[in-house]
Coordinates of C-alpha atoms (C1' of nucleotides) in Angstrom, one line a residue:
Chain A
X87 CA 16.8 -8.8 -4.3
X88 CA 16.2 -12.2 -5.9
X89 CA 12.6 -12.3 -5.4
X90 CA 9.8 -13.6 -8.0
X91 CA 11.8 -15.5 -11.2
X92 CA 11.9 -18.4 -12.7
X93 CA 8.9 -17.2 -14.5
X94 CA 9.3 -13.7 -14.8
X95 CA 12.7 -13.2 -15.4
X96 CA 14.0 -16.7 -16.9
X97 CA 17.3 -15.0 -17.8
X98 CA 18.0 -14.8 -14.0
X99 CA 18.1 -19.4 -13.6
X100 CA 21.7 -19.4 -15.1
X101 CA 22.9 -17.1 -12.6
X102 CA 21.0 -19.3 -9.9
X103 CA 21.5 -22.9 -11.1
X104 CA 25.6 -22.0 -10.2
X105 CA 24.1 -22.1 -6.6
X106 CA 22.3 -25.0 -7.0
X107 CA 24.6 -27.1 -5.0
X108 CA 24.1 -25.1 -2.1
X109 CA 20.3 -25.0 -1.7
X110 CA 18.5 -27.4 0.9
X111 CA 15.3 -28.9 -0.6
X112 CA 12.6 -29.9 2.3
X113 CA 9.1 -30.9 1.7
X114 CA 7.1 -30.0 4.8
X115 CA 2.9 -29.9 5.3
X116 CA 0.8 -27.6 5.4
X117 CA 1.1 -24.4 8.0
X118 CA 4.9 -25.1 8.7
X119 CA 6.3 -21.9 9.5
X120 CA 9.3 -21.3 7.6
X121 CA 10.6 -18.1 9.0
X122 CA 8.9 -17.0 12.7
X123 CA 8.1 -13.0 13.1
X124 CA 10.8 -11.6 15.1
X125 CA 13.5 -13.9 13.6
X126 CA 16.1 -12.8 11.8
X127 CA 15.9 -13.9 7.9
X128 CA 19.1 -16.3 7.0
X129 CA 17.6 -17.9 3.9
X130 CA 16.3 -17.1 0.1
X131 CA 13.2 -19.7 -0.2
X132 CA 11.9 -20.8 -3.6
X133 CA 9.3 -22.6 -4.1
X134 CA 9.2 -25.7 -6.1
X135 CA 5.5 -26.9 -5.2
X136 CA 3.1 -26.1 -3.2
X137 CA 2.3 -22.4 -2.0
X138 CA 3.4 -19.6 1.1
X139 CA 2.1 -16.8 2.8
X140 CA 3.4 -13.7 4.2
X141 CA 2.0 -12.1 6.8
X142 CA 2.2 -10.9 10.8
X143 CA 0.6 -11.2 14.6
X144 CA -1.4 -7.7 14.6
X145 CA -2.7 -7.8 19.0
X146 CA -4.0 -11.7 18.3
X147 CA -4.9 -11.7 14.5
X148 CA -3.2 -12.8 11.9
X149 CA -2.9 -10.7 9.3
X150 CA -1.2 -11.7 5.7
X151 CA 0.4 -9.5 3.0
X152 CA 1.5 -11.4 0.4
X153 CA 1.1 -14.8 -1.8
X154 CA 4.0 -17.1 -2.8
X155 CA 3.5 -20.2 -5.7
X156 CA 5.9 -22.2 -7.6
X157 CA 8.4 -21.1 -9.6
X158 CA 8.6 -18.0 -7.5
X159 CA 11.1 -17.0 -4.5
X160 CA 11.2 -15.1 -1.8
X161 CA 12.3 -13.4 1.9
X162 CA 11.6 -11.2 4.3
X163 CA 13.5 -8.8 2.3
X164 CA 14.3 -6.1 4.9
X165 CA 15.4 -8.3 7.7
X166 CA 17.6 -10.7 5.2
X167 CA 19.1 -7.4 3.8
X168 CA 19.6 -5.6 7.1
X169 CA 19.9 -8.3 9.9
X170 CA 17.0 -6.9 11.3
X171 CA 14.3 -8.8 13.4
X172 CA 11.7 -9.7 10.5
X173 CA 8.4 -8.3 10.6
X174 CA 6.8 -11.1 9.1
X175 CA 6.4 -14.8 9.3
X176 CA 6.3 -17.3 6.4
X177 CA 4.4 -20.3 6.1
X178 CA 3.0 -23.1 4.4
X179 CA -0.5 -22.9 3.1
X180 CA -0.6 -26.4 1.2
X181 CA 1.7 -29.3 1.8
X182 CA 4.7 -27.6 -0.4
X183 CA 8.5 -28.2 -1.8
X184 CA 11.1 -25.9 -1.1
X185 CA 14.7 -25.2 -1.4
X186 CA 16.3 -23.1 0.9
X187 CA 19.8 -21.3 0.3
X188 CA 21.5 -19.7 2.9
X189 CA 22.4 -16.5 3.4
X190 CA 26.0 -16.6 2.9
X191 CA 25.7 -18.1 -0.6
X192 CA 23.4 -15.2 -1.7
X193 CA 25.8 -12.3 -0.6
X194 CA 28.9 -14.5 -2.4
X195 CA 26.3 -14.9 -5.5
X196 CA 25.7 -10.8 -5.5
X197 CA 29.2 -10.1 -4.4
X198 CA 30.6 -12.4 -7.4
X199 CA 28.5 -11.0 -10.5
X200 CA 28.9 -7.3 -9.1
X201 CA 31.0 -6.6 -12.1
X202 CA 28.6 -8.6 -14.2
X203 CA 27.0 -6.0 -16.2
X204 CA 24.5 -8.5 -17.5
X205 CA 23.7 -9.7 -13.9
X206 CA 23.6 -6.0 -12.4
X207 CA 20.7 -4.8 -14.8
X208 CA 18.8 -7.6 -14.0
X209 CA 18.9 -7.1 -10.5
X210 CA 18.1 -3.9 -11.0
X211 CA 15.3 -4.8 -12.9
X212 CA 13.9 -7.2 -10.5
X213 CA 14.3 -4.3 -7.6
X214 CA 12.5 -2.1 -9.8
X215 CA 9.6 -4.6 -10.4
X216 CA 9.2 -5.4 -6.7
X217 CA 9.1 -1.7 -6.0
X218 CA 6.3 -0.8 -8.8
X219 CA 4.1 -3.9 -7.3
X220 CA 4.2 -2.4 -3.8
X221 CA 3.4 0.7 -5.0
X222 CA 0.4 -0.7 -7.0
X223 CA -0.9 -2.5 -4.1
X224 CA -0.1 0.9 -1.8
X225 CA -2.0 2.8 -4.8
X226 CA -4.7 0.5 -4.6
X227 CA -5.5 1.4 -0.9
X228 CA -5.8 4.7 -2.2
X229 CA -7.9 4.6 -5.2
X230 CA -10.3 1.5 -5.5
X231 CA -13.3 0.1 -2.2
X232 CA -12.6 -3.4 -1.4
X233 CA -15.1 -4.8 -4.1
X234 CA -13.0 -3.3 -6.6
X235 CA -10.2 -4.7 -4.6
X236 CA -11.7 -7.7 -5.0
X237 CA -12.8 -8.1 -8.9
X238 CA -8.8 -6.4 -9.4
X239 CA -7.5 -9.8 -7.6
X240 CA -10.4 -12.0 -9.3
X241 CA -9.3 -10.4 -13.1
X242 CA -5.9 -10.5 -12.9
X243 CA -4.9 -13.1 -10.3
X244 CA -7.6 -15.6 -10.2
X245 CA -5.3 -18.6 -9.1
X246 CA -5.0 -16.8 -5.8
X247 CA -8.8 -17.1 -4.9
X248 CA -9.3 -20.4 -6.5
X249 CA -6.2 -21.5 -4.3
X250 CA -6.6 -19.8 -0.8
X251 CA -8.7 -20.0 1.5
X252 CA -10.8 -17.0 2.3
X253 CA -10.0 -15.7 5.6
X254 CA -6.3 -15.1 4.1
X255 CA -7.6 -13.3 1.3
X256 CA -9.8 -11.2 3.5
X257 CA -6.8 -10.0 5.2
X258 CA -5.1 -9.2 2.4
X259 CA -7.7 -7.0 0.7
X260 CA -7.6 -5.4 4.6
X261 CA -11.3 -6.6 5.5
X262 CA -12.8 -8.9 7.2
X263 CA -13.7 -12.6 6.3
X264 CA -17.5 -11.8 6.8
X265 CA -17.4 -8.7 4.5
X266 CA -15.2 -10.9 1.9
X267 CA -17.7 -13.2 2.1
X268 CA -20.8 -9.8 1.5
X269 CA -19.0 -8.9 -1.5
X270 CA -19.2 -12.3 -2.9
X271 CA -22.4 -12.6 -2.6
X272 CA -23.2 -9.3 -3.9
X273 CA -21.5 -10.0 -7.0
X274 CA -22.8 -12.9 -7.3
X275 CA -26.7 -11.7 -7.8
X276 CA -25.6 -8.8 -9.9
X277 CA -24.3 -11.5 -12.7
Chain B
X287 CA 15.7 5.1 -9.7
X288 CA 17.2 8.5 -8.2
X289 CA 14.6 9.3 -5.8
X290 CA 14.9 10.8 -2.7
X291 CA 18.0 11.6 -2.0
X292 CA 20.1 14.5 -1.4
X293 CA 19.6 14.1 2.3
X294 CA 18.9 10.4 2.3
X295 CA 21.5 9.7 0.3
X296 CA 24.2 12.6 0.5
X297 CA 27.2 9.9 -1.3
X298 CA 24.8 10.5 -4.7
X299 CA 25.9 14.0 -4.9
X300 CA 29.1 13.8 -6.7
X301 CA 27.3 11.9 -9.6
X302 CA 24.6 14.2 -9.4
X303 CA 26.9 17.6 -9.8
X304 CA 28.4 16.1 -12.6
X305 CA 25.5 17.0 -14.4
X306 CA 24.7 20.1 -13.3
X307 CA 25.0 21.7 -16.2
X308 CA 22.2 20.2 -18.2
X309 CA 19.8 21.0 -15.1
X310 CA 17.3 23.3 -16.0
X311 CA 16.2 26.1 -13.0
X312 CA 12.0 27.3 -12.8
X313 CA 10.6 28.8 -10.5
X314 CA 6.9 28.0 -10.1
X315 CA 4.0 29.3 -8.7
X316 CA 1.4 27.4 -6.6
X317 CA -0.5 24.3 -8.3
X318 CA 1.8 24.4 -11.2
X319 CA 1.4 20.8 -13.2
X320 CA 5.0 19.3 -13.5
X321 CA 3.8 16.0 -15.1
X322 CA 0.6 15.3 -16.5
X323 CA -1.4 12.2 -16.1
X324 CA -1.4 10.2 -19.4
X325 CA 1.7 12.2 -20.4
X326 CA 4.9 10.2 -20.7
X327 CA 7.3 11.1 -17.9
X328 CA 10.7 13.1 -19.8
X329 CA 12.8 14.4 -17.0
X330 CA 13.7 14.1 -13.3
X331 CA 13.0 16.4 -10.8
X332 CA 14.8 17.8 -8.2
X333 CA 13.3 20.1 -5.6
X334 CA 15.3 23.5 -4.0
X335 CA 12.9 25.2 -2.6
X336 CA 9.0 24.6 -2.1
X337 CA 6.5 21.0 -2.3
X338 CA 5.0 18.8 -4.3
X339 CA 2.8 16.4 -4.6
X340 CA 1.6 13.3 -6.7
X341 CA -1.4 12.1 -7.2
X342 CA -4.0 11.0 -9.8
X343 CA -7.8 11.7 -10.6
X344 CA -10.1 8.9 -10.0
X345 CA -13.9 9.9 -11.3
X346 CA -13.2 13.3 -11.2
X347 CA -11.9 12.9 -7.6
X348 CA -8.4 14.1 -6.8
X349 CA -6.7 11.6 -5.2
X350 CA -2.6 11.9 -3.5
X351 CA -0.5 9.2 -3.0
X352 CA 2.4 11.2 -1.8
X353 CA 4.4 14.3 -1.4
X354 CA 8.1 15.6 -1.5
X355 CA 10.0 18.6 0.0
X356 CA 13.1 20.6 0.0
X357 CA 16.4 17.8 -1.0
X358 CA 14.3 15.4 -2.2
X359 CA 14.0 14.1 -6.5
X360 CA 11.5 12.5 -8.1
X361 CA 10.0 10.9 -11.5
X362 CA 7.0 9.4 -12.3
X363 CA 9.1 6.1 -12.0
X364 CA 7.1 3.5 -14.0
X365 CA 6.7 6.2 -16.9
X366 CA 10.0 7.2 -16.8
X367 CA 11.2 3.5 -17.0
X368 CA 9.1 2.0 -19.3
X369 CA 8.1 4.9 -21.8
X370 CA 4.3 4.4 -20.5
X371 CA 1.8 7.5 -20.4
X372 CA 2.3 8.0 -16.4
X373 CA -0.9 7.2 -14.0
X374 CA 0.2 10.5 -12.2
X375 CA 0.2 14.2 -12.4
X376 CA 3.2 16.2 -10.4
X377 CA 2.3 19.6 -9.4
X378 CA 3.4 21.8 -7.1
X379 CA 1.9 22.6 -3.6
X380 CA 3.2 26.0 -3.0
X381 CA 5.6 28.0 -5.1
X382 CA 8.6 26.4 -5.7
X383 CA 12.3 26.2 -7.1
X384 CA 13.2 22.9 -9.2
X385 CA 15.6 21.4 -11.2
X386 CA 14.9 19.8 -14.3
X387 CA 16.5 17.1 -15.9
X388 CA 15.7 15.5 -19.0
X389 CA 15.7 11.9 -19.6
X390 CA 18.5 11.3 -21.8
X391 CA 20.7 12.6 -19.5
X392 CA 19.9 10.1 -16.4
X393 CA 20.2 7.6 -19.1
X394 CA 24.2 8.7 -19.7
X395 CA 24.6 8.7 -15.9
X396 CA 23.4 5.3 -15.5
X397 CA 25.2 4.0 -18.5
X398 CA 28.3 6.0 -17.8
X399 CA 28.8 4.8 -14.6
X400 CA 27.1 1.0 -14.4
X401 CA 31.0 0.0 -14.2
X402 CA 31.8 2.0 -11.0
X403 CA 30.7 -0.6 -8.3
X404 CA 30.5 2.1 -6.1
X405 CA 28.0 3.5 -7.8
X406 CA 25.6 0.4 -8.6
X407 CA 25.4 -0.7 -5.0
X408 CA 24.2 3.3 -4.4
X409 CA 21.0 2.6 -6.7
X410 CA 21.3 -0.9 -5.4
X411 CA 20.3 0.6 -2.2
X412 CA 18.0 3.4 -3.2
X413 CA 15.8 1.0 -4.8
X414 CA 15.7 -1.2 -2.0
X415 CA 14.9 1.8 0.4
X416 CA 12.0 3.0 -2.4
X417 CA 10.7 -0.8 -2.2
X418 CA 10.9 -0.9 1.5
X419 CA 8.9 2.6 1.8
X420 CA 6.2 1.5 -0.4
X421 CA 6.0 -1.7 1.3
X422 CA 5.5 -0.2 4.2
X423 CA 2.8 1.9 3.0
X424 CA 0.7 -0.9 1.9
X425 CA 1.4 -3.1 5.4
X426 CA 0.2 -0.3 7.0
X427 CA -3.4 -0.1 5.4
X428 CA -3.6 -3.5 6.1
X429 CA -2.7 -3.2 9.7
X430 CA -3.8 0.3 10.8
X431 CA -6.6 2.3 11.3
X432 CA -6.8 5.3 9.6
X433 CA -6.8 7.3 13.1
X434 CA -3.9 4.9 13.6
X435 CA -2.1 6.0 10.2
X436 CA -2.9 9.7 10.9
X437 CA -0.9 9.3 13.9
X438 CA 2.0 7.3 12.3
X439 CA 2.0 10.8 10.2
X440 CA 2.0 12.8 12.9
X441 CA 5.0 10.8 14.8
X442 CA 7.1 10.2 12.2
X443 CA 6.5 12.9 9.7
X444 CA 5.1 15.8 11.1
X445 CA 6.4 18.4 8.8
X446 CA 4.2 16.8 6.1
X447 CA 0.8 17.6 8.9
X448 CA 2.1 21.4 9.2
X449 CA 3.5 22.3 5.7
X450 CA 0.1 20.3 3.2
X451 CA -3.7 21.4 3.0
X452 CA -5.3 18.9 4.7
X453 CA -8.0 17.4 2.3
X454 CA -4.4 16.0 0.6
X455 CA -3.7 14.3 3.4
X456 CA -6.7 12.9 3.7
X457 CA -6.7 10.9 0.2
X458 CA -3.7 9.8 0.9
X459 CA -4.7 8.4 4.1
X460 CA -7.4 6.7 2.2
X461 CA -10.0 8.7 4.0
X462 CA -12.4 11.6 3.1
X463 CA -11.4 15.2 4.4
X464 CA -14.6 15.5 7.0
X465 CA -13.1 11.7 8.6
X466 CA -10.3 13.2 8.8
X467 CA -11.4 16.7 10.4
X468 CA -13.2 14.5 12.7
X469 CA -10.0 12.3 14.1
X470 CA -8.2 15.4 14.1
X471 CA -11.2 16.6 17.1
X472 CA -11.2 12.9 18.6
X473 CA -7.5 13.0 19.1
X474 CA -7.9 16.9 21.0
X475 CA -10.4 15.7 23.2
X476 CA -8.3 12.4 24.2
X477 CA -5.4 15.0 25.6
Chain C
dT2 C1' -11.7 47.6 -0.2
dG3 C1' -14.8 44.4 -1.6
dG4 C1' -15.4 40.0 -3.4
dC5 C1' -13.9 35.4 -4.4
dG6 C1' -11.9 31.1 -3.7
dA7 C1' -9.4 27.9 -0.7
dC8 C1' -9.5 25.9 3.6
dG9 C1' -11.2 23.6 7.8
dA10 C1' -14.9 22.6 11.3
dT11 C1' -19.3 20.6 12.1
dA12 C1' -24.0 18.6 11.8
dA13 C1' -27.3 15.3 9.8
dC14 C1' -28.0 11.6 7.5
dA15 C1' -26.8 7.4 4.5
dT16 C1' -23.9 3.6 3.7
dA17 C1' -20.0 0.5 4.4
dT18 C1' -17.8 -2.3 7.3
dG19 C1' -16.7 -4.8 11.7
dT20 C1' -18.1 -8.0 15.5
dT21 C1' -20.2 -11.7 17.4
dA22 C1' -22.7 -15.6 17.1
dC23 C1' -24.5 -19.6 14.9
dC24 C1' -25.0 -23.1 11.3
dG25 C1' -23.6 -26.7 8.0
dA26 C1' -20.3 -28.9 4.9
dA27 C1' -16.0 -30.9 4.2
dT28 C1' -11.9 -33.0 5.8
dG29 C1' -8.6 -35.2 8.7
dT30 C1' -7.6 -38.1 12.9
dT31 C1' -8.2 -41.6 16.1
Chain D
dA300 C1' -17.8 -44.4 13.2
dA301 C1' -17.2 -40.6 16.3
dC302 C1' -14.9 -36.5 16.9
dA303 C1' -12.4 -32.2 16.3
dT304 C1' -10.9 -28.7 13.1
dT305 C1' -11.2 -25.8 9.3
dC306 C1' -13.8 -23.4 6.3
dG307 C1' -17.5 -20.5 4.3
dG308 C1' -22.2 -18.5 4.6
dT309 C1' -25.5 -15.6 7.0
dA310 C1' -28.1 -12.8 10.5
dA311 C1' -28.3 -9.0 13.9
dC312 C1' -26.4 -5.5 15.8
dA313 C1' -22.7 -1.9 16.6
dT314 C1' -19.4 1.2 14.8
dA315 C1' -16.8 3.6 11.3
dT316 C1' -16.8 6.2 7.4
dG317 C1' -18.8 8.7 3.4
dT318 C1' -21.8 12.4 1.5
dT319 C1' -23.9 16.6 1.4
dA320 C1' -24.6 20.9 3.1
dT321 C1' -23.6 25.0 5.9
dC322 C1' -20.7 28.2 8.2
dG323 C1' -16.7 31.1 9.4
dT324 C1' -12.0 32.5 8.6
dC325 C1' -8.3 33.8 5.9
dG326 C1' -5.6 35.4 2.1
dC327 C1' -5.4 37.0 -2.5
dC328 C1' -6.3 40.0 -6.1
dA329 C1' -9.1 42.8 -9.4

DNA sequence: TGGCGACGATAACATATGTTACCGAATGTT
DNA sequence: AACATTCGGTAACATATGTTATCGTCGCCA
């Protein structure tokens, strides 16, 4: 739905500041969850400082799937669009800013602007982005080790291992913190 | 876009049929190329009778990110969108019956009927589903073992372990055909 | 029908990766 | 200042996985 924007897809803030009025802002510290695993999603989150993982309990470790920054919004699409227990939490990494709009607001938004042609193709665009970025990270899996994994995340995200800490990242790239830390040492006596 | 759907999505078929007529029939033998890598993606395919898979070459190794059967459509989505040369080939598994569609075509479906509300929340919700499916794809190399994902496979999509050769399935479990020959044995001794 | 290629199993060995444990630096809290 | 907590590096060892090679079966086709 509405996820990653204000950046990406500036055309999309007209359509949100109409909700403006509606969205809570809360500044909370760091590792405040924002959404508990299990619970059912009832708010769009976007982040106005700070920064937010997504990730799950696999038996005792915590595992994390995706990075959140300013300017950029999110949810745990499948249980806000199905009502579904969600299979992820959401937290706080750093002490953040956040406003939170509710549900409701967001199915009046999309119910409104259905007949918005203008407003459809964006959404559509937005779903089709989101869809290509799983698929390259699901591609990924496929194709490259986790050093190349790695140097991919280092090349064309950088801000995300200057800002996180490691044992997040590790997880992400589906290894563990030790071998994150092998690689970086590896590539560091090959420069 | 249209992906999967015939089954999935059986209220697409009206606004399928209505273009019908600019479907092109082939049958094809085995390991027939459908798409090229590095070609640009021109028509949508629908499947009749037979599989196919799609998947990419990576250092001259064959690599298969997934695979489609009997009811189901598919495109090389991002070069299809976006005009791109497309990271993947299509070709068929075993001899086959598909539909052809070219390009311009989908285009006048999708602009003929982005007024029919109806319609938009249809790909509304099959890009949703696309984006959950890949989603869950990558969650589960970040959660699962491969022994773990073979079984997923075998649980929840065992048609796929009966009907494909198996060193397919092995790239796109992420996994070299011998690893995967040898969870195959694990998992007989275990019963 | 004979040969060839595709397919899957397996063994032996090499390499990548996980696990556990320990250390030290940095930071926050009392 | 003392202390706990978080974080990242590293070593030693265990396990998972890749690579290469060999073999047998099967189906296809010249």
């Amino acid at each position: 739905m509405l996820f990653h924007f204000k950046d990406k897809f500036p055309q999309l803030t007209p359509y949100w500041d109409k909700y403006r009025e509606f969205q809570k802002r809360v500044e909370v510290g760091a590792k405040t969850v924002l959404l508990e695993e299990g619970k059912v999603s009832g708010h769009y989150i976007f982040i106005e400082k700070g920064c937010v993982r997504m990730g799950f309990n696999n038996n005792g470790i915590d595992k994390t799937v995706q990075f959140f920054f300013e300017n950029e919004g999110l949810t745990s699409f499948e249980s806000f669009l199905k009502n579904t227990p969600s299979l992820f939490t959401i937290e706080t990494i750093e002490p953040s800013v956040v406003y939170l709009l509710p549900k409701i607001h967001v199915n009046n938004l999309m119910a409104e602007l259905s007949h918005d042609p203008g407003f459809t193709n964006l959404i559509l665009e937005v779903s089709a982005e989101r869809q290509l970025h799983y698929m390259h990270e699901f591609v990924s899996f496929i194709r490259d080790t986790p050093e190349q994994r790695y140097q991919n995340l280092l090349n064309t995200r950088p801000h995300i291992i200057q800002r996180i800490p490691q044992h997040y990242i590790a997880s992400y790239l589906g290894i563990s913190r030790v071998h994150l830390s092998r690689i970086k040492s590896a590539l560091a006596k090959k420069k």
